[in-house]
PDB file of C-alpha atoms in Angstrom:
ATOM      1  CA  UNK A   1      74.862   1.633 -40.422  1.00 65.00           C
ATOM      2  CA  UNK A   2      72.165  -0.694 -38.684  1.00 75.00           C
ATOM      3  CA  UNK A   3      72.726  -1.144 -35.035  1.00 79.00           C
ATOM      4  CA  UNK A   4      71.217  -4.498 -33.938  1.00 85.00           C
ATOM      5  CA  UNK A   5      70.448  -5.263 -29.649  1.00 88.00           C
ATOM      6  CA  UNK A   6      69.903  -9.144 -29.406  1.00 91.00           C
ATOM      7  CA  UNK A   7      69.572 -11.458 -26.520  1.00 94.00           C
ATOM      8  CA  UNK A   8      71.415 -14.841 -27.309  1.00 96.00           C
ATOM      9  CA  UNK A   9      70.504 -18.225 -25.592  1.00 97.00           C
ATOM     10  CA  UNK A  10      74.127 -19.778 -25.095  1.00 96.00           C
ATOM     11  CA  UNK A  11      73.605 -23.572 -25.813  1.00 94.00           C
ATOM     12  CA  UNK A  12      73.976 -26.133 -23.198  1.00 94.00           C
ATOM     13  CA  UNK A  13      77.440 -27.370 -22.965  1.00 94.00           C
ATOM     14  CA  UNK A  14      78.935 -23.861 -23.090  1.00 94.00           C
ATOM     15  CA  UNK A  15      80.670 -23.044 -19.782  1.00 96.00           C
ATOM     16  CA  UNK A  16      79.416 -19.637 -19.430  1.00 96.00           C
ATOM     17  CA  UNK A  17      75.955 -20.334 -20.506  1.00 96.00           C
ATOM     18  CA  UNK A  18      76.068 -23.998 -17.945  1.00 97.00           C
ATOM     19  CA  UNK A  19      77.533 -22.181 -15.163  1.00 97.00           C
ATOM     20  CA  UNK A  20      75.660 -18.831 -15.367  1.00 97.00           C
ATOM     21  CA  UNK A  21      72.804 -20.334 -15.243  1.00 97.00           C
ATOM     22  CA  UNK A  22      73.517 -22.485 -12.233  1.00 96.00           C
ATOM     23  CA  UNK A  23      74.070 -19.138 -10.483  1.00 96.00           C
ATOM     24  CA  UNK A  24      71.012 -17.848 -12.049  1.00 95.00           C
ATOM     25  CA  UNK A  25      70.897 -14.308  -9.409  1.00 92.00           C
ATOM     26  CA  UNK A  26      74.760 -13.527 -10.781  1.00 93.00           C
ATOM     27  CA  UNK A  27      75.676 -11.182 -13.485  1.00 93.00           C
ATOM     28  CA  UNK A  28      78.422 -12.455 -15.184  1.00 95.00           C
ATOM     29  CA  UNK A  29      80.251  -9.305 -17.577  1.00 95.00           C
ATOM     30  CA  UNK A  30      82.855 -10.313 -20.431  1.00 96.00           C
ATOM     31  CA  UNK A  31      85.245  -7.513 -21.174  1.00 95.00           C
ATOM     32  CA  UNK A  32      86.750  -8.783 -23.834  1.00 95.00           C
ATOM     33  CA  UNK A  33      87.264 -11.622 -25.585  1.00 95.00           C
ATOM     34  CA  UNK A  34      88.645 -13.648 -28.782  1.00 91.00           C
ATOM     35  CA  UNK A  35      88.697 -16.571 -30.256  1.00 89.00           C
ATOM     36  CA  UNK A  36      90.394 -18.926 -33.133  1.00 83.00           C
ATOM     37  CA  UNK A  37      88.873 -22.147 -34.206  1.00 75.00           C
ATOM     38  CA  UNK A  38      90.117 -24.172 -31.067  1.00 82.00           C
ATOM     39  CA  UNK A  39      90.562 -21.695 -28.298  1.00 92.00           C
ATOM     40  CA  UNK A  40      88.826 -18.894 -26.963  1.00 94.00           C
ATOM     41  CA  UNK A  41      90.334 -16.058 -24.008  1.00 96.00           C
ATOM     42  CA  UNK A  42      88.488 -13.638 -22.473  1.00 96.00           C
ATOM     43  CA  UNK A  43      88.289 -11.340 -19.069  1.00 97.00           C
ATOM     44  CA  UNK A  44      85.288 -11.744 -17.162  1.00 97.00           C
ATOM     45  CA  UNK A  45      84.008  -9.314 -14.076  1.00 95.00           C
ATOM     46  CA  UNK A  46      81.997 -10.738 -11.155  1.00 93.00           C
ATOM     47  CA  UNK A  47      80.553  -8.912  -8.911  1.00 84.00           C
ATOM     48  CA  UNK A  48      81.417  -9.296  -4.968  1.00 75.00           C
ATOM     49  CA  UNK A  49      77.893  -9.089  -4.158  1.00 79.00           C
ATOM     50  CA  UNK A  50      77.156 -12.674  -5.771  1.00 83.00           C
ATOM     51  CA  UNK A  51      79.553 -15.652  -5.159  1.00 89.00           C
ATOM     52  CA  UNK A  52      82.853 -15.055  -6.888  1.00 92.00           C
ATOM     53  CA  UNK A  53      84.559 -17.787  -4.991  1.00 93.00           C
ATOM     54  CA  UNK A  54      81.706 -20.762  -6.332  1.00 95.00           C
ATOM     55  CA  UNK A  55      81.859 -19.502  -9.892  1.00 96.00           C
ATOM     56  CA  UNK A  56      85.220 -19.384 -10.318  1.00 95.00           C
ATOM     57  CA  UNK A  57      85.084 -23.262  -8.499  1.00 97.00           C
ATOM     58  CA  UNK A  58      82.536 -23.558 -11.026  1.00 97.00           C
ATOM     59  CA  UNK A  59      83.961 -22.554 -13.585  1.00 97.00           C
ATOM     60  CA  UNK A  60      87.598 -24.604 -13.174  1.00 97.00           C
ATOM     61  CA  UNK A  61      85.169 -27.709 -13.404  1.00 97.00           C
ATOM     62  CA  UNK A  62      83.787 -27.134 -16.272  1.00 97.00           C
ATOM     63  CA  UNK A  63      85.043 -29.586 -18.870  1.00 96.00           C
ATOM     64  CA  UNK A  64      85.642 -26.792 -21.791  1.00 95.00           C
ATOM     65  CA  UNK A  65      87.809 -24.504 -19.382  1.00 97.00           C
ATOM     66  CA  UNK A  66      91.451 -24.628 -19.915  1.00 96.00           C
ATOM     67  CA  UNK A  67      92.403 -22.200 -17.329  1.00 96.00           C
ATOM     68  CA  UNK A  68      91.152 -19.433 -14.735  1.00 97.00           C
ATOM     69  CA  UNK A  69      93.415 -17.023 -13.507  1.00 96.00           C
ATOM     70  CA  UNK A  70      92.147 -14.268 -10.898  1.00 95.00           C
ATOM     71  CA  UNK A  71      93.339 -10.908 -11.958  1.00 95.00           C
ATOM     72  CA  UNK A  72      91.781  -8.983  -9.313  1.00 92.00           C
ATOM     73  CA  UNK A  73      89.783  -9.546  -6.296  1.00 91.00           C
ATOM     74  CA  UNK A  74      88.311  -6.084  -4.708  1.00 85.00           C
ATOM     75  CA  UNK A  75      85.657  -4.918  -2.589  1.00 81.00           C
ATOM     76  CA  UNK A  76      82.969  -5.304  -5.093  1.00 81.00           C
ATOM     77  CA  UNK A  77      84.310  -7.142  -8.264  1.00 87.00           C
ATOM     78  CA  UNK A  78      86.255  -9.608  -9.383  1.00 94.00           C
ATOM     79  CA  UNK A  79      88.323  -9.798 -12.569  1.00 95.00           C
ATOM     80  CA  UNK A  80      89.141 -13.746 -13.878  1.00 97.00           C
ATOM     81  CA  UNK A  81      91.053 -14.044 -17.293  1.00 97.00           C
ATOM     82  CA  UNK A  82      89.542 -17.800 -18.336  1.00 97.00           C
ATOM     83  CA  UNK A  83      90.753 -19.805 -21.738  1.00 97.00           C
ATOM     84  CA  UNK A  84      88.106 -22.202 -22.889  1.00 96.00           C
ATOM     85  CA  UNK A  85      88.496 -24.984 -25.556  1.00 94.00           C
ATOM     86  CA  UNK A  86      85.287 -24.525 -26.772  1.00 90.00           C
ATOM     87  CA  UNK A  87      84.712 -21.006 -28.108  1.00 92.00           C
ATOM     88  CA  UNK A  88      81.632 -21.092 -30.133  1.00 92.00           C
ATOM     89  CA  UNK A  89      79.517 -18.162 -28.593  1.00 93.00           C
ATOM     90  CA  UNK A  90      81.666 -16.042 -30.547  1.00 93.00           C
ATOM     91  CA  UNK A  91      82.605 -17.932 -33.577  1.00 93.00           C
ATOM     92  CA  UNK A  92      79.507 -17.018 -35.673  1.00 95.00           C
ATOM     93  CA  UNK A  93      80.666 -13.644 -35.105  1.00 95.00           C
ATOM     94  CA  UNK A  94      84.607 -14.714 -36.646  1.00 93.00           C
ATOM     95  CA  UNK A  95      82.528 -16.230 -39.535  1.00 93.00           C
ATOM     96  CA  UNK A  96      79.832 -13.421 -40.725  1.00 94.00           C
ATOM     97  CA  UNK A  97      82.582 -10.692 -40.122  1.00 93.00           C
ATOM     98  CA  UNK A  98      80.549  -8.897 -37.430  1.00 93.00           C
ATOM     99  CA  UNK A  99      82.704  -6.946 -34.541  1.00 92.00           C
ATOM    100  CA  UNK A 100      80.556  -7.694 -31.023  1.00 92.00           C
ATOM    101  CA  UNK A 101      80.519  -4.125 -28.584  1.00 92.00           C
ATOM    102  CA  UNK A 102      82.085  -5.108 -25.225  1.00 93.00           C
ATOM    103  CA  UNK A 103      81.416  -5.013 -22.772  1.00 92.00           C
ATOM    104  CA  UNK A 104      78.146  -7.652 -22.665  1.00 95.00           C
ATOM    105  CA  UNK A 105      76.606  -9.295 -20.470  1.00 94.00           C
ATOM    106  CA  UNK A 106      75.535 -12.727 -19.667  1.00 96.00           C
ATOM    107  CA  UNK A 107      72.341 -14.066 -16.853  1.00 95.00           C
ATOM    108  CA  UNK A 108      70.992 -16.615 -16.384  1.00 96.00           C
ATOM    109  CA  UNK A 109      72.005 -18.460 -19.735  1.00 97.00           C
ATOM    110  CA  UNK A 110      71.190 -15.384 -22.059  1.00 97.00           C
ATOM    111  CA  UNK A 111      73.704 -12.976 -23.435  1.00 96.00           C
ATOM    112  CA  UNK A 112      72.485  -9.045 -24.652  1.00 95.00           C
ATOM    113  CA  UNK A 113      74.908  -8.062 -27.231  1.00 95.00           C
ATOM    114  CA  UNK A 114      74.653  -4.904 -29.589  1.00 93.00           C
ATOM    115  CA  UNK A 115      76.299  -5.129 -33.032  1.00 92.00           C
ATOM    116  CA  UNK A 116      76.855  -2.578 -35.717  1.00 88.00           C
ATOM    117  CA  UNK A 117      77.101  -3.988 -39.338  1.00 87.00           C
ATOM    118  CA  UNK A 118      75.753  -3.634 -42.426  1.00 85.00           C
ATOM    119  CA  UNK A 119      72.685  -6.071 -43.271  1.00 80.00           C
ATOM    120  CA  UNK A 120      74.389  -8.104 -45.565  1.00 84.00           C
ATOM    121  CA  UNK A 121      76.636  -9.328 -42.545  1.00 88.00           C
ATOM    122  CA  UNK A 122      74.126  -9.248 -40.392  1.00 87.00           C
ATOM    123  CA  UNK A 123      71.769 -11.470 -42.144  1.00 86.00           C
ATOM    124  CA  UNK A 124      75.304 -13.204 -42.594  1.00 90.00           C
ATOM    125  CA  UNK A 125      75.475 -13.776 -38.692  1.00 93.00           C
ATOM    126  CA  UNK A 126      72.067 -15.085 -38.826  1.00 90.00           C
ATOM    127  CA  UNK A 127      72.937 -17.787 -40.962  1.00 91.00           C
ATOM    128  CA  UNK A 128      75.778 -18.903 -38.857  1.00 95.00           C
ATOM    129  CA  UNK A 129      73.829 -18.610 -35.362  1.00 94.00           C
ATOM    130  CA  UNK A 130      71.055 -21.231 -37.493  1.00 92.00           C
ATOM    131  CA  UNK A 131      74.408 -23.166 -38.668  1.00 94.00           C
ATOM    132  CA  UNK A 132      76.298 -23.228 -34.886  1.00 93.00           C
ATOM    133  CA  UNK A 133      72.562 -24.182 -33.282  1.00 94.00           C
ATOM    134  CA  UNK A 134      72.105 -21.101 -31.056  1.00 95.00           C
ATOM    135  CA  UNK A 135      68.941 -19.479 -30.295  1.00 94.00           C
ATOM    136  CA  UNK A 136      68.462 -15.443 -30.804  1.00 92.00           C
ATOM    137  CA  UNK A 137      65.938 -13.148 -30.329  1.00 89.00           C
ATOM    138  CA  UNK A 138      66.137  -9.383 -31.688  1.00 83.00           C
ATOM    139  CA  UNK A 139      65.241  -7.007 -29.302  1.00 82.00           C
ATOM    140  CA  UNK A 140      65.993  -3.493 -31.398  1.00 77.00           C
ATOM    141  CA  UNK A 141      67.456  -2.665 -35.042  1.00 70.00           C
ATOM    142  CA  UNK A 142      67.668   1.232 -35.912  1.00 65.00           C
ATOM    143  CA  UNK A 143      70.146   2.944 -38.271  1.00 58.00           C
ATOM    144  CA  UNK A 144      73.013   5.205 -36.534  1.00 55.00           C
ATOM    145  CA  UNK A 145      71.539   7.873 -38.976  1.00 52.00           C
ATOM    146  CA  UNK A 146      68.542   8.359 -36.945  1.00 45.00           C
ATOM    147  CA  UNK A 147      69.954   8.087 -33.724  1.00 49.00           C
ATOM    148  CA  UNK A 148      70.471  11.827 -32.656  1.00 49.00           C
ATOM    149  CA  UNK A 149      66.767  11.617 -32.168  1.00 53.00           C
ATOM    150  CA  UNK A 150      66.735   9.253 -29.595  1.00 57.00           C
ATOM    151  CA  UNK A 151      70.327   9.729 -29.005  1.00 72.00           C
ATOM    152  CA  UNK A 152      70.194   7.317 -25.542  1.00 81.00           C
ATOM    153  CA  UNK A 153      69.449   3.377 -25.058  1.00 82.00           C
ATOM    154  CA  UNK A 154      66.789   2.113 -23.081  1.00 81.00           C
ATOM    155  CA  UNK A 155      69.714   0.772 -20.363  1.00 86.00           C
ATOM    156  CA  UNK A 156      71.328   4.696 -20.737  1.00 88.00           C
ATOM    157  CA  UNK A 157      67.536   5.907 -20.308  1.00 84.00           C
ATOM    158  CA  UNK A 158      67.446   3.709 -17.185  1.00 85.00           C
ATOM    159  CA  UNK A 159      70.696   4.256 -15.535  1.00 89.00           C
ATOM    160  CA  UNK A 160      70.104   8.756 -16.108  1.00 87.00           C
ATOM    161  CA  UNK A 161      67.076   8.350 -14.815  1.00 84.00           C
ATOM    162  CA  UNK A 162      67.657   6.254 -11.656  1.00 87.00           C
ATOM    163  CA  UNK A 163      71.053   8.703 -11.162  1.00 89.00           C
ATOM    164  CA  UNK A 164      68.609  11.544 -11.162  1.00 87.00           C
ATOM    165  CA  UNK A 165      65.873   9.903  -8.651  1.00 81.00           C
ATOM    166  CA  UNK A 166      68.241   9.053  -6.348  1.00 85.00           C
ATOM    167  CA  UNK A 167      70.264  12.248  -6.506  1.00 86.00           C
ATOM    168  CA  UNK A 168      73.443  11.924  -7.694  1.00 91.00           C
ATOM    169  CA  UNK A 169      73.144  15.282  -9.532  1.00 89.00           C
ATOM    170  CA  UNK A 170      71.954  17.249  -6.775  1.00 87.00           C
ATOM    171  CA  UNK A 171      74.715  19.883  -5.144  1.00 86.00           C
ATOM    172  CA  UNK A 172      75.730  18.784  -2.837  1.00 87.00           C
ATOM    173  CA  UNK A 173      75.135  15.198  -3.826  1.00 86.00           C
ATOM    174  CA  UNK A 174      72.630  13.128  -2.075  1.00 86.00           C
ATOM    175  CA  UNK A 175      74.060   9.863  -3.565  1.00 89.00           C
ATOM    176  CA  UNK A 176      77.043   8.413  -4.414  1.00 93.00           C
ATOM    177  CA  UNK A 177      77.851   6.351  -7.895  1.00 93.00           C
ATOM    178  CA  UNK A 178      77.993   3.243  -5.802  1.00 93.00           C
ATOM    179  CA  UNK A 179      74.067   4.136  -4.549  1.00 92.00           C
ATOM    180  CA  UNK A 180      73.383   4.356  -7.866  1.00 92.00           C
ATOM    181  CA  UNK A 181      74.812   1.130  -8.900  1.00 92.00           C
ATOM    182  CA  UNK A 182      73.256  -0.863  -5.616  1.00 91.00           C
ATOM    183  CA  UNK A 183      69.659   0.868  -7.093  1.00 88.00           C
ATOM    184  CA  UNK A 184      69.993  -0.890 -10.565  1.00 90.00           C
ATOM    185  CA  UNK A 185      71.862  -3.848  -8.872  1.00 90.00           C
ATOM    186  CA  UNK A 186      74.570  -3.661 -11.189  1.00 91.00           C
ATOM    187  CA  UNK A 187      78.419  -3.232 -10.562  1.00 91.00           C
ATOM    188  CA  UNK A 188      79.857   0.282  -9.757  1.00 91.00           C
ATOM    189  CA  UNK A 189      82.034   0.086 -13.325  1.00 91.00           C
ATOM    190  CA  UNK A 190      79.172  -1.072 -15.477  1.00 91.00           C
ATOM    191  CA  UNK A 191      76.769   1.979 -13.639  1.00 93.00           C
ATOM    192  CA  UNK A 192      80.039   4.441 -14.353  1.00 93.00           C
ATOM    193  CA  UNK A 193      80.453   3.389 -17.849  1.00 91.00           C
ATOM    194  CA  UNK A 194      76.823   3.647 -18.827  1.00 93.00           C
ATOM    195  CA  UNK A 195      76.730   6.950 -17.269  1.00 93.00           C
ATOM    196  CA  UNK A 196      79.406   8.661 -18.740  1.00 90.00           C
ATOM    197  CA  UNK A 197      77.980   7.265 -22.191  1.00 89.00           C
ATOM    198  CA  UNK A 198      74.956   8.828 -21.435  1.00 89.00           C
ATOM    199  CA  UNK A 199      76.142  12.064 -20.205  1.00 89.00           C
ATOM    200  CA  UNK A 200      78.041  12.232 -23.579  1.00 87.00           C
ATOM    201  CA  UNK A 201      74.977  11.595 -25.694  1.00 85.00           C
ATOM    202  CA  UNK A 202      72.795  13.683 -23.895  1.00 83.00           C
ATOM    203  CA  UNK A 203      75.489  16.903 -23.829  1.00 86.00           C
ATOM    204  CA  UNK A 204      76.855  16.618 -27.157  1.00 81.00           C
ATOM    205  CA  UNK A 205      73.063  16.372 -28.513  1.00 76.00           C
ATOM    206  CA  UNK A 206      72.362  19.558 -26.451  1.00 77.00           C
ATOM    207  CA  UNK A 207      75.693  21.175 -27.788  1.00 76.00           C
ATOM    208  CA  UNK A 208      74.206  20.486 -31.462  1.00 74.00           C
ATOM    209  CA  UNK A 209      71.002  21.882 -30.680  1.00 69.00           C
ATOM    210  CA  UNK A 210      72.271  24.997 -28.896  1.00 67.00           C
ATOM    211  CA  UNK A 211      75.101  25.163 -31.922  1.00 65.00           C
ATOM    212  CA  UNK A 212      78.123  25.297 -29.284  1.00 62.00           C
ATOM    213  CA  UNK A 213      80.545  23.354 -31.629  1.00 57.00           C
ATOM    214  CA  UNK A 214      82.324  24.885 -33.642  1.00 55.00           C
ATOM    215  CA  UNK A 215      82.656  24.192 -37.341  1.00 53.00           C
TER     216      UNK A 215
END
């Protein structure tokens, strides 16, 4: 099945893509999220590093937001649930039938999603990204077939790599998984998850190779 990487230009008059790109330097993480054809509710991570307290502010202002609620407020995140009137980042996906990987992220205006579908329904979701007025650009297609060759992402390359250079897999360890994080300037649960992923893909292809599993 074709796995697709795109970077989507939210359309002005979107609160996330209006507000994240007033606080350009942020990275602004949906968990989750769904939508029907009035109303859309999602969780959203912030990091603590950035200015949780503005965007939120920001965010409550925003003439499509129905509601913020803070969830959690730690030492380097923040969790906000938000309910937006205006949902239609994510209603080309309702319409051409195409489940969206979470979690994504959002800077400065642009989204990175990664989609598995067939290409029917992704040429579907094309049609309704030209239909809603919203901007795309793919960055990667392959076919899951193929991917035990090149079993890791380019962000999975990235994040190994930089976990290696800064040694995090030395023994004892010479860095923690919040050094790695602060080296990628990305939060400590997006460095964890992206890490574990790629331990996963890199040890099960090895346990293929060496013919450890059984059968």
């Amino acid at each position: 099945m074709p796995r697709a990487e795109l970077t989507v230009t939210v359309p002005e008059g979107i609160w996330i893509g209006d507000v994240s790109r007033r606080f350009a330097a942020d990275t602004f993480r949906v968990l989750t999220a769904f939508a029907d054809e009035e109303t859309g509710v999602g969780l959203l991570e912030l990091d603590e590093g950035g200015d949780p307290d503005a965007i939120r502010d920001a965010m409550t202002a925003h003439e499509t937001i129905r509601g913020v609620t803070t969830l959690y407020d730690g030492d380097e995140d923040v969790l906000l649930q938000f309910e937006t009137a205006d949902p239609v980042l994510l209603l080309p996906l309702r319409e051409s039938g195409v489940p969206l990987e979470f979690p994504f992220e959002i800077r400065d205006g642009a989204a990175t999603w990664t989609l598995r579908a067939p290409s029917e329904r992704l040429g579907a979701l094309r049609d309704q990204f030209s239909a809603f007025g919203i901007d795309f650009t793919l960055e990667r297609i392959g076919d899951e077939r193929y991917e035990r060759d090149a079993p890791l992402t380019e962000r999975q390359r990235d994040v190994l790599a930089t976990a290696v250079a800064v040694g995090y897999y030395e023994t004892p360890r010479d860095a923690t998984l919040t050094d790695v994080a602060d080296e990628l300037g990305i939060a400590k649960s997006t460095c964890s998850e992206t890490l574990h992923r790629a331990e996963a893909a890199v040890i099960t292809e090895f346990a293929e190779r060496a013919d450890l599993l059984a059968d």
